[in-house]
Every structure is written in structure tokens, then in C-alpha cells.
């Protein structure tokens, strides 16, 4: 026989919808219904937080770099500026690609906050997940990490917390020593995590002459991965025009091989010779940016050859998120 649901006691005060806190999905609903939270007031909340936001970083300064640091760059940091300034006792807030032991955030002994960008999140809105973690980190005890949790559906987003008038300026690192002020005196657990992370990191560099273009080195060949803000259909048309005209490369031995799709933006990718370093990409990338601007402004229908080039680029597109 099926178990009967426990009945609410007649004398128990019922909470109003606006007063009901978020609890674990399998815990009793705080409203007093006797049902689990996921089958009661958690049902609407779960639906709200799982709806996918295609461009979670839209509206933030440096959206393309946010996408790159989330999906492409192993080790990087960026200073964050909060609306209204920093709370008392918090000297700085820094975005980091990852933190030791996959912590979502860390409040250091000196009160400063590190917020990790590449962690798994519980909802479909990465911006809301990160804002919730940041808010809790600002109030955490110094010297303690911040654990992951299921995010309230009506919580703030990064766009509500960050001052978007301040430029977003990533700093790419060769390793993860930025995790701790004094790596020689780190705990054994943190030191082991640091060593593993450093061994897995792919050498990466941010180009200085164009926005959000990242060179990386791999054993067989190097690559340039360039996050672009343009609408996907418009960018595909422009790349197809350049590709059909033989103008899509970055010089001899380079080739536009396809693109990623990440957080609502396109990331064209070039194969580079192993001897081509980040500095060698600067002038070719700047020249390509000028050709791309011209192609983006064209409004004539694509030719047959350009349509074939567009089809090839579309077929080689990979969605990361």
C-alpha cells in the first residue's frame, strides 16, 4: 500500500509564499504542507532556475573575455569592482578561472575574496549562480571557502552587483600560484591541488592589439581562439566572404579551421604553426580585424562560393555551452 502523506497539524501556522526559504529538494517544505520541497514550493523555483540563459554575461563590461575565461583560459584573474564600493573588511574582489579543490569562492585570511568562474553551477543562469556565490563570500568568515548551493530563483545577477563602467581587464598567468600569497607555506592539500593544476595548464596568452583573442600552445600545433561579440549569422556571413576570397588566414601556415559557440557568442579558431608565438600573431590579427570589419559591413547576398564556404564553417562549429 502507498504511504500516506503526513497531514499538516491544524494548529501549525502556514507561511506565505514570500516567506518560504529555499531548502534542499528532498527536505520537508517550510510551508508546513508535509510534502517535500521539490514537490511543493520548490517546483516553481526549480523551473525558474533551470531555464537556460543563453548569454549570461551580456551587459557586463568585457563580455567576450568573461566567455574566454569561463571556457578557454586555464589560469587567469581579473579585479572586480562592486557597485557602491567594497564592504568594510574586504580589501579586494578578484575573479579567478579556478580555485583549489574546485571551491566556488574563497575569503582569504586578510578578508579579500576570490571568485571562481569555471565551476559547475546549479541553474541555467550562470550570472545568478556567480552573484549568489559572490554575495556569500563577501559575508563569509576570513580564511574560509564558500560551498556550492542551489541558488534562489529571484537572487541578484552579476549585472546587479558589478560596476560595469569599470573596464574588465584579465591577467593571464602561466600557473596557479595566485591561489595563495605564500605558496611555500600552503597546506599539503592546497599544494597538491596547485601541482596538479599547473601540470594540466596549457600555455596561454592574451593578445594586446585586439579584443578577447587568446593564443595557446599545444604539442602538435598552436591555436588562436578569438571570442567575438557579433551576431552569429552576421559573423558567419562575414567569415564566409573572407574564406571564399582567401583572406581568412593569419598568414602563411595558418588556417581558419572552425569555431566554438559559447554562452551565446562565436569563437573562431585558427591553427597556427608550432613556431608561431603570441607576439607573432599581433600584426596578422590586427590586419584580420580590419578585413573582418569590412566584411561585416557588406550587405550583398552571398555568392555560390561564399555559401559553400559558410556551409563548411557551420559544419565545423562546436557548441561548448
Short mmCIF file of C-alpha atoms in Angstrom, two decimals:
data_model
loop_
_atom_site.label_atom_id
_atom_site.label_comp_id
_atom_site.label_asym_id
_atom_site.label_seq_id
_atom_site.Cartn_x
_atom_site.Cartn_y
_atom_site.Cartn_z
CA UNK A 1 0.00 0.00 0.00
CA UNK A 2 1.17 3.52 -0.73
CA UNK A 3 2.32 5.54 2.21
CA UNK A 4 0.03 8.34 3.25
CA UNK A 5 1.45 11.80 3.23
CA UNK A 6 1.68 13.27 6.70
CA UNK A 7 -1.11 15.74 7.28
CA UNK A 8 -0.46 19.28 8.42
CA UNK A 9 -1.39 19.78 12.03
CA UNK A 10 -4.39 22.05 12.38
CA UNK A 11 -2.67 24.39 14.78
CA UNK A 12 0.52 24.86 12.76
CA UNK A 13 0.99 28.32 11.26
CA UNK A 14 1.25 28.33 7.45
CA UNK A 15 3.89 30.55 5.83
CA UNK A 16 3.04 32.90 2.99
CA UNK A 17 4.72 32.29 -0.37
CA UNK A 18 7.03 35.27 0.03
CA UNK A 19 8.25 33.99 3.39
CA UNK A 20 9.23 30.48 2.29
CA UNK A 21 13.03 29.95 2.25
CA UNK A 22 14.93 27.74 -0.18
CA UNK A 23 15.86 24.33 1.29
CA UNK A 24 17.12 21.01 -0.04
CA UNK A 25 14.93 19.40 -2.71
CA UNK A 26 14.18 16.33 -0.55
CA UNK A 27 13.67 18.21 2.70
CA UNK A 28 10.17 18.98 4.07
CA UNK A 29 8.76 22.16 2.54
CA UNK A 30 8.98 25.03 5.08
CA UNK A 31 5.38 25.98 4.28
CA UNK A 32 4.20 23.14 6.53
CA UNK A 33 2.35 21.16 3.87
CA UNK A 34 4.13 17.94 4.83
CA UNK A 35 5.37 17.42 1.28
CA UNK A 36 8.97 17.54 0.12
CA UNK A 37 10.17 20.94 -1.05
CA UNK A 38 10.68 19.74 -4.66
CA UNK A 39 7.04 18.63 -4.86
CA UNK A 40 5.69 21.79 -3.26
CA UNK A 41 7.03 25.34 -3.39
CA UNK A 42 10.33 24.13 -4.86
CA UNK A 43 8.64 23.12 -8.11
CA UNK A 44 8.26 26.67 -9.44
CA UNK A 45 11.67 27.67 -8.08
CA UNK A 46 13.36 24.72 -9.77
CA UNK A 47 11.75 25.58 -13.11
CA UNK A 48 12.81 29.22 -12.80
CA UNK A 49 16.46 28.49 -12.08
CA UNK A 50 16.87 25.78 -14.72
CA UNK A 51 15.74 27.91 -17.67
CA UNK A 52 18.89 28.42 -19.71
CA UNK A 53 20.15 31.97 -20.14
CA UNK A 54 21.92 31.91 -23.50
CA UNK A 55 24.16 34.93 -22.85
CA UNK A 56 24.72 35.07 -19.06
CA UNK A 57 27.47 37.71 -19.33
CA UNK A 58 25.56 40.06 -21.65
CA UNK A 59 25.65 43.58 -20.29
CA UNK A 60 28.87 43.08 -18.36
CA UNK A 61 31.98 45.02 -19.31
CA UNK A 62 34.22 42.66 -21.29
CA UNK A 63 31.58 40.03 -22.11
CA UNK A 64 33.89 38.32 -24.62
CA UNK A 65 36.68 37.99 -22.05
CA UNK A 66 34.23 36.59 -19.49
CA UNK A 67 33.36 33.87 -22.01
CA UNK A 68 37.04 33.18 -22.72
CA UNK A 69 37.95 32.90 -19.03
CA UNK A 70 34.98 30.61 -18.45
CA UNK A 71 35.65 28.22 -21.35
CA UNK A 72 39.13 28.63 -22.84
CA UNK A 73 41.75 30.02 -20.47
CA UNK A 74 43.32 27.78 -17.79
CA UNK A 75 44.81 30.34 -15.40
CA UNK A 76 43.72 33.96 -15.26
CA UNK A 77 42.45 36.60 -12.85
CA UNK A 78 40.64 39.92 -13.11
CA UNK A 79 39.90 42.57 -10.49
CA UNK A 80 36.18 43.17 -9.94
CA UNK A 81 34.65 46.48 -8.86
CA UNK A 82 31.36 46.40 -6.95
CA UNK A 83 28.60 48.94 -7.26
CA UNK A 84 28.78 51.18 -4.22
CA UNK A 85 32.30 50.08 -3.34
CA UNK A 86 33.70 47.25 -1.24
CA UNK A 87 32.17 46.26 2.12
CA UNK A 88 34.16 47.02 5.24
CA UNK A 89 36.86 44.43 5.82
CA UNK A 90 37.02 43.34 2.16
CA UNK A 91 40.15 44.90 0.59
CA UNK A 92 39.59 43.42 -2.88
CA UNK A 93 37.45 41.08 -5.00
CA UNK A 94 39.19 39.04 -7.71
CA UNK A 95 37.72 36.77 -10.36
CA UNK A 96 39.77 33.60 -10.94
CA UNK A 97 39.32 30.91 -13.56
CA UNK A 98 39.54 28.14 -10.92
CA UNK A 99 40.39 27.78 -7.24
CA UNK A 100 41.98 24.90 -5.27
CA UNK A 101 39.75 21.89 -4.56
CA UNK A 102 37.23 23.42 -7.00
CA UNK A 103 36.00 25.87 -4.36
CA UNK A 104 33.33 28.21 -5.78
CA UNK A 105 34.86 31.09 -3.80
CA UNK A 106 37.35 31.81 -1.04
CA UNK A 107 37.52 34.51 1.63
CA UNK A 108 41.21 34.84 2.42
CA UNK A 109 42.67 35.49 5.86
CA UNK A 110 43.09 39.17 5.01
CA UNK A 111 39.40 39.45 4.07
CA UNK A 112 39.92 39.59 0.29
CA UNK A 113 37.62 37.50 -1.90
CA UNK A 114 38.46 35.14 -4.80
CA UNK A 115 35.53 34.09 -7.00
CA UNK A 116 35.93 31.04 -9.29
CA UNK A 117 34.43 31.19 -12.78
CA UNK A 118 34.80 27.65 -14.16
CA UNK A 119 32.88 25.69 -11.50
CA UNK A 120 29.75 23.68 -12.28
CA UNK A 121 26.58 25.58 -11.39
CA UNK A 122 23.13 24.52 -10.25
CA UNK A 123 20.90 26.60 -12.52
CA UNK A 124 20.64 27.73 -16.09
CA UNK A 125 21.75 31.27 -15.27
CA UNK A 126 25.48 31.34 -14.68
CA UNK A 127 25.36 35.03 -13.82
CA UNK A 128 22.88 34.45 -10.98
CA UNK A 129 24.90 31.49 -9.66
CA UNK A 130 28.09 33.54 -9.55
CA UNK A 131 26.36 36.52 -7.96
CA UNK A 132 24.99 34.30 -5.20
CA UNK A 133 28.43 32.82 -4.52
CA UNK A 134 30.00 36.29 -4.51
CA UNK A 135 27.39 37.66 -2.10
CA UNK A 136 28.01 34.83 0.34
CA UNK A 137 31.80 35.17 0.00
CA UNK A 138 31.60 38.84 0.97
CA UNK A 139 29.94 37.81 4.25
CA UNK A 140 32.00 34.66 4.94
CA UNK A 141 34.46 34.43 7.80
CA UNK A 142 38.03 35.30 6.75
CA UNK A 143 40.07 32.20 5.98
CA UNK A 144 37.14 30.08 4.78
CA UNK A 145 35.98 28.72 1.40
CA UNK A 146 32.39 29.12 0.19
CA UNK A 147 30.45 25.96 -0.65
CA UNK A 148 28.15 25.50 -3.63
CA UNK A 149 24.40 25.58 -3.14
CA UNK A 150 21.14 25.74 -5.07
CA UNK A 151 20.51 29.36 -5.94
CA UNK A 152 17.26 31.20 -5.16
CA UNK A 153 15.34 31.97 -8.36
CA UNK A 154 14.93 35.65 -7.52
CA UNK A 155 18.50 36.36 -6.41
CA UNK A 156 20.71 39.09 -7.90
CA UNK A 157 22.86 38.63 -11.01
CA UNK A 158 26.41 39.80 -11.63
CA UNK A 159 24.97 42.68 -13.63
CA UNK A 160 23.29 43.88 -10.41
CA UNK A 161 26.45 43.68 -8.29
CA UNK A 162 29.33 44.82 -10.54
CA UNK A 163 30.19 48.35 -11.65
CA UNK A 164 30.12 47.98 -15.43
CA UNK A 165 31.63 51.41 -16.00
CA UNK A 166 34.98 49.93 -14.93
CA UNK A 167 36.85 48.04 -17.71
CA UNK A 168 37.24 44.28 -17.32
CA UNK A 169 40.98 43.57 -17.67
CA UNK A 170 42.02 39.90 -17.44
CA UNK A 171 45.56 38.91 -16.50
CA UNK A 172 46.66 35.53 -17.89
CA UNK A 173 49.07 33.54 -15.69
CA UNK A 174 51.45 30.71 -16.52
CA UNK A 175 50.31 28.81 -13.40
CA UNK A 176 48.05 28.98 -10.38
CA UNK A 177 50.40 30.48 -7.82
CA UNK A 178 47.91 33.34 -7.44
CA UNK A 179 45.84 30.96 -5.31
CA UNK A 180 47.95 31.61 -2.23
CA UNK A 181 50.05 34.63 -1.20
CA UNK A 182 52.83 32.33 0.05
CA UNK A 183 52.77 29.05 -1.88
CA UNK A 184 55.77 27.67 0.06
CA UNK A 185 53.72 27.66 3.27
CA UNK A 186 50.48 26.35 1.78
CA UNK A 187 48.78 23.30 3.27
CA UNK A 188 49.62 19.90 1.80
CA UNK A 189 46.14 19.68 0.27
CA UNK A 190 46.40 23.05 -1.46
CA UNK A 191 49.98 22.33 -2.58
CA UNK A 192 48.90 19.04 -4.18
CA UNK A 193 45.98 20.75 -5.92
CA UNK A 194 48.32 23.50 -7.14
CA UNK A 195 50.79 20.98 -8.56
CA UNK A 196 48.05 19.07 -10.42
CA UNK A 197 46.60 22.27 -11.86
CA UNK A 198 49.96 23.57 -13.04
CA UNK A 199 50.75 20.28 -14.79
CA UNK A 200 47.45 20.37 -16.70
CA UNK A 201 47.56 24.05 -17.71
CA UNK A 202 48.04 24.79 -21.42
CA UNK A 203 50.34 27.78 -22.05
CA UNK A 204 48.04 30.66 -23.00
CA UNK A 205 48.48 34.37 -23.76
CA UNK A 206 46.10 37.27 -24.41
CA UNK A 207 46.85 39.36 -27.50
CA UNK A 208 47.23 43.06 -26.77
CA UNK A 209 46.26 44.55 -30.14
CA UNK A 210 42.72 43.12 -30.48
CA UNK A 211 39.96 42.26 -28.02
CA UNK A 212 39.47 38.79 -26.49
CA UNK A 213 41.90 36.86 -28.73
CA UNK A 214 43.84 34.12 -26.91
CA UNK A 215 46.88 32.26 -28.25
CA UNK A 216 47.59 28.82 -26.83
CA UNK A 217 50.32 26.23 -27.29
CA UNK A 218 49.73 22.51 -27.75
CA UNK A 219 52.24 19.72 -28.50
CA UNK A 220 51.46 19.45 -32.23
CA UNK A 221 50.41 22.99 -33.21
CA UNK A 222 49.40 26.31 -31.70
CA UNK A 223 46.00 27.94 -31.92
CA UNK A 224 44.35 31.32 -31.78
CA UNK A 225 40.86 31.36 -30.25
CA UNK A 226 39.08 34.68 -30.64
CA UNK A 227 35.79 35.42 -28.86
CA UNK A 228 33.76 37.85 -30.97
CA UNK A 229 30.71 39.94 -29.97
CA UNK A 230 28.96 39.98 -33.35
CA UNK A 231 25.62 38.30 -34.04
CA UNK A 232 26.25 34.73 -35.17
CA UNK A 233 24.54 34.88 -38.57
CA UNK A 234 26.25 38.17 -39.46
CA UNK A 235 29.64 36.86 -38.36
CA UNK A 236 29.25 33.61 -40.31
CA UNK A 237 28.43 35.59 -43.45
CA UNK A 238 31.49 37.80 -42.96
CA UNK A 239 33.82 34.87 -42.31
CA UNK A 240 32.41 33.10 -45.37
CA UNK A 241 33.13 36.14 -47.56
CA UNK A 242 36.73 36.26 -46.31
CA UNK A 243 37.20 32.49 -46.57
CA UNK A 244 35.95 32.40 -50.17
CA UNK A 245 38.28 35.26 -51.05
CA UNK A 246 41.28 33.53 -49.45
CA UNK A 247 41.51 36.22 -46.74
CA UNK A 248 40.53 34.23 -43.65
CA UNK A 249 44.01 33.09 -42.58
CA UNK A 250 46.50 34.85 -40.31
CA UNK A 251 49.43 34.34 -42.64
CA UNK A 252 51.46 31.51 -44.13
CA UNK A 253 50.91 28.15 -42.49
CA UNK A 254 47.77 29.31 -40.63
CA UNK A 255 44.19 28.24 -41.27
CA UNK A 256 40.72 29.13 -40.01
CA UNK A 257 39.51 25.67 -39.00
CA UNK A 258 36.10 26.36 -37.48
CA UNK A 259 34.55 27.88 -34.40
CA UNK A 260 33.13 27.24 -30.97
CA UNK A 261 29.78 28.53 -29.78
CA UNK A 262 29.95 29.51 -26.10
CA UNK A 263 27.44 31.40 -23.94
CA UNK A 264 25.75 32.94 -26.96
CA UNK A 265 28.93 34.11 -28.70
CA UNK A 266 31.04 32.68 -31.52
CA UNK A 267 34.72 31.83 -31.08
CA UNK A 268 36.56 31.39 -34.42
CA UNK A 269 39.65 29.16 -34.15
CA UNK A 270 42.82 29.19 -36.23
CA UNK A 271 45.50 26.52 -36.44
CA UNK A 272 48.99 28.04 -36.23
CA UNK A 273 52.46 26.59 -36.87
CA UNK A 274 54.20 25.45 -33.70
CA UNK A 275 56.87 28.11 -34.16
CA UNK A 276 54.27 30.95 -34.24
CA UNK A 277 54.08 32.53 -30.80
CA UNK A 278 51.64 35.03 -29.33
CA UNK A 279 53.73 38.05 -30.38
CA UNK A 280 53.83 36.75 -33.94
CA UNK A 281 50.02 36.84 -34.02
CA UNK A 282 49.65 40.52 -33.13
CA UNK A 283 50.06 42.12 -36.58
CA UNK A 284 48.20 39.40 -38.53
CA UNK A 285 45.31 39.57 -36.03
CA UNK A 286 45.08 43.36 -36.31
CA UNK A 287 45.06 43.11 -40.10
CA UNK A 288 42.38 40.42 -39.98
CA UNK A 289 40.23 42.63 -37.70
CA UNK A 290 40.27 45.32 -40.40
CA UNK A 291 39.27 42.82 -43.12
CA UNK A 292 36.53 41.44 -40.88
CA UNK A 293 35.10 44.93 -40.22
CA UNK A 294 34.82 45.47 -43.97
CA UNK A 295 33.17 42.07 -44.48
CA UNK A 296 30.71 42.71 -41.64
CA UNK A 297 29.58 45.93 -43.32
CA UNK A 298 28.83 44.21 -46.65
CA UNK A 299 25.14 43.67 -47.39
CA UNK A 300 25.21 41.98 -50.81
CA UNK A 301 23.82 38.42 -50.97
CA UNK A 302 26.43 35.67 -50.63
CA UNK A 303 27.75 34.22 -53.86
CA UNK A 304 27.58 30.49 -54.51
CA UNK A 305 31.21 30.10 -53.46
CA UNK A 306 30.61 32.12 -50.30
CA UNK A 307 27.57 29.99 -49.45
CA UNK A 308 29.70 26.85 -49.78
CA UNK A 309 32.33 28.42 -47.50
CA UNK A 310 29.62 29.30 -44.98
CA UNK A 311 28.30 25.74 -45.02
CA UNK A 312 31.78 24.41 -44.32
CA UNK A 313 32.24 26.79 -41.38
CA UNK A 314 28.83 25.88 -39.97
CA UNK A 315 29.59 22.16 -40.20
CA UNK A 316 32.78 22.64 -38.22
CA UNK A 317 31.10 24.53 -35.40
CA UNK A 318 31.16 23.03 -31.89
CA UNK A 319 28.90 24.18 -29.05
CA UNK A 320 30.66 24.41 -25.69
CA UNK A 321 27.76 25.79 -23.66
#
